[in-house]
């Protein structure tokens, strides 16, 4: 099962082929003699843990980077020269993992970048076409707004709409769903199926394995920069797939709240929020006891993110009180929140989570710099210590604590953000979309961390769109239009929760 | 198993109003300097009766025409996300080299004495070569554009001093003089030229794929590459055009002054950046319009003109100029409400 | 006061020369004359340095020349204040200094060789004052505000105007020695005051062409003698100015003696090395040595006013170098 | 239940050697200029016998000490992701204002004639105020640092001209002279001062939270904010320290020259940026070390010294200087193998 499945011998009927591709980044081997064959008309899933080399293969398959060795061909013909960007674009379109939006340009122009027309651009025509393009995705924005004003989800949808509309017969989607919520994903899949019916070939990368079962026919697994197997999706069970990804049998055990002892009603209140009103939410009150994990669910407009960010001081509330252990926290001050023992994984790691140019150690220690030595002294040993501890505890794939975060894969970067939040041993931990872009196994370990710190008495807030993340919660609060509309205990069911989120439950 | 929840996307975006909002962002940002220009016109008119005469305003335009070409060049380069400091020495060196190649040694020529009509093409070619060389160092050696063009600023200024031997060149071929000196329909030719080039630039940057690609490259170079734009070619082209525009500016200035001094262009790059940035061009690339840059040139020209007309004490000239520039910045910041970069 | 040259009495010791700048026609002539007179006077010249109009460079250059064994130094400090410490150090080490063109504000030097910049301003003022019949409007192109020579000319011109021609209005235009700024200023001023009757430019090399070009394009360039002719006085004495005087485009210039600067600076440097001394009083070359205080002597070289009458005088340096 | 996985880092990472790789990236990048310095030392020694004498090398250090303080200031500001062009006029204006406030009008004073000992604190205070005012415009009005400090460059230079009336001030209080003129253990005091400040800067920026926060702010200001760093305070502090260092540099320069010229500092900002960027400081913030910046200063100083010793023709001085700077850039690029920003 763990050995590579034999390559199909047929060389025709292949949309894209990569053979014996090796790619190094300095000391890191990102791809080690891997190959992939994608049949014309199929949807081919590529899975693997964070840092397995998936995105690297994508950049080689789209001509953004040259492989150190190996070859790529499309529809039986060798790939064009690297400088022939037009040639690559005719063969393959792609939604990259990293944003390729130009923030200053309008949504319309982002959709039509570099294909605005051969001659004089007609802006009104472009705007009209842009509106038509976005229609099926339910992105309801004025196409004249600069892309910088879009939400993360909207930007992602714009990228998807663009890639699907280029007209290439082979399309790569690198984690297109990581930033999307349920309905948006459904709409995306509808479009995918429609395109599949017209014979378009897809390569699809996702950490949500059930999506692979939903849209793909074949799956390839990478591990540690190597090709592990390629098999029809129908023949590979979920447990086998996970085993192939992790390289060890045992499957997954997402921790659930039920395994933890009940939080006793007389355990101390760690976080007390009273009548808090702020951006997109109003008059929210809640108490979280030590060791309790609270989940927040709700639509993108429910105000759940804003509430969490306000608790950590990233936003200033217009009224209300936040107390940790009975002591009031200065509103709108991250520094004061940290002093009172609040830690946070912010929503977007590239925006607020990481300083990409700095090392893992430095990022992980950023919230505790003042605790490492006297008078602000940061002894290198201590700093390295924080770094290696983070690497060990969160299973970060890296060449060392002094590697710049910019060199890590997306999932590993997310783990560094988690390490940063937990470095200060917070009494209250606020997690916003903590597992976005994290592989199944790492997700297990990150949620395991949540479970572990809860057991040691930390109060945790989890704000997430993913049900898995909410399973570790003792209570789940559903927000609707800025207010807490429903509260569930550990025994919530999917249907109830979804109904509450959509505001249709009684 | 891991489904995502289903929120309603609707309310998360702006109230979905009509297709076209009454005031468009790009347009609005462009007009940021109009209040500043109006205030300057009013203040100027109040301070001196000559200010609003055509003669004076035409003078402002003519005096700013060489600067405006440099600003046009710099604005395009900045939009592409690069930098060119060496424009300030290209404006002097390109005409000096061209002229030194055609005039006799007695007029400080290099002794080649090529045909006089070659002067104009030689001048433009020199500008193009300097731009191309900047491109080589920036793109092939992957050096920072700032430091490369700073090095080139010094080098090219040095070549200017070396070739001219530090002398002003007084003997200028007729073709050179022509552009900077003649008038057409009552407007100096140099004003026509810079207006025409600005219009061409605006049209290309607004309505042509090639022009839009500058914004793409400056906004996110990786994304531009991914979208099939040959980013290196775009950058190189813009740098070369920048050099050519600087050389042309040098020709206009030579015509206006009747000679090339050994310090032509010295310190000019500060004015170029001031005009471009006041005009809303971002130093981080991908933002700003040529119309804004042109407004920036006008603001700067009007400030200088008013200071000259009111004959403020020379010792306090720069202090007042600086304060007014800062005020114009604050004003345009307050009227657009957008933070600057 | 009498002064004795310091150092050894070796007339063949090395002499270091620092040039102040390489970007003006006047100084370029000076740079050309130095090696020429060095040979003539048999001075042991070291390779020269150039301080590019920055006193920091001058200080560093002098340190370098000293390190390389200079026993006397000729310099032209454009910033006469900020050279104090350097002069002090050179004096301690008994290295005589000849300054050209400017007189240091403090510190000891063996000899100052210069033409009086105040006299330039005054000559220009008198010439314009009389030409204009003691009334009218005059534009003055000043140099950089930080330039001592420029300031001397400006102050002398302003004082002379105020004292002798109170009915003449002077528009002072600082230009940083840039032709472009002068052209813009003149164009603006002519718009504002079409009745401007005179121009004083403190450096012909920089301002001559731009001025003529602006006058040409605004139809103000009329030959001398025309009732609407704008009277123009310049400073420097470069060949192009002489040409313009001959054509009647400008009226006069003060010839700043680049050749004499070079000749007498080297002469005094060699004299210092030989241990000679000088006293105030007239010299054998139509100049006067004056005691300018502080024990410093200054040889004030003649700076003739050149007009149409004497523009062809072969003795003028501007007529000696090729056009 | 939540075990951490056995990190089988094997193939995907480097050959998992010891905990600490033999050559750390940051260190390596720091040494980028060492080859250039060695080459310059060898070339200098071959070209002129005076070059390697202590007298000459001390001279280089002393001549570069004021510049090095400006580079120290600019490096810290650039690391924080900002820009300060106005340092080049602060270096002149701060001492001029301080001195004009204490000397009598006969020595071009302002007539206040405050006590002479006030000169030093007044000078430093002026620098701090300029930095603080830059901070105000940048942080409170959210204007671009480049254009704000460009405006301040012009304004402060204008104030210098206005206050000094264009005159050199040469009646300098003793306390001022002292710093720039005295020597200690055979080394000029100014060299000691700038060395000491560089060492302090390096220690703080490497081993102190306060220093590290400059990198965080420059690297990603939002992430720094989310980590509890008071980013505005950091930026403001760095700008003020920058102003104070420029004022101190002005004092050293005044002492060295014995007077303040009316154009002290003019054009210096180009050398400041050249040294900083050659030394590996990124204009995009968050990158570079003070050690690198110091090497940049030395490279520039050695280049100038060699050009002086060989007495190249003044007309070609700048051309050669520029070419050597470009060569040094290419060399350091090739030795580190990292693209520059
Ligand atoms: N620019 C780079 N410089 C250095 N190392 C890099 C660079 N880009 C990727 N890597 C390394 O290459 C390896 C593969 O990264 P890649 O992004 O392909 O992983 P991935 O499979 O896409 O992971 P994820 O699921 O987290 O997106 C990682 O170890 C990463 O650290
Ligand atoms: N979506 C957009 N993104 C960026 N710039 C835009 C956009 N729409 C318009 N512009 C800018 O606005 C200006 C004018 O737009 P307008 O819609 O009036 O174009 P138009 O010439 O009327 O087009 P059409 O030919 O389609 O009628 C153009 O210069 C263009 O740069
Ligand atoms: Mg990836
Ligand atoms: Mg239209």
PDB file of C-alpha atoms in Angstrom, chain B residues 116 159 181 267 275 292 309 314:
ATOM      1  CA  UNK B 116      25.632  68.010 -36.535  1.00  0.00           C
ATOM      2  CA  UNK B 159      31.055  61.343 -16.929  1.00  0.00           C
ATOM      3  CA  UNK B 181      13.321  77.591 -27.945  1.00  0.00           C
ATOM      4  CA  UNK B 267      19.630  68.392  -7.164  1.00  0.00           C
ATOM      5  CA  UNK B 275       6.199  66.346  -7.627  1.00  0.00           C
ATOM      6  CA  UNK B 292      -1.854  63.145 -10.612  1.00  0.00           C
ATOM      7  CA  UNK B 309       6.879  86.956  -7.678  1.00  0.00           C
ATOM      8  CA  UNK B 314      16.415  84.685  -0.535  1.00  0.00           C
TER       9      UNK B 314
END
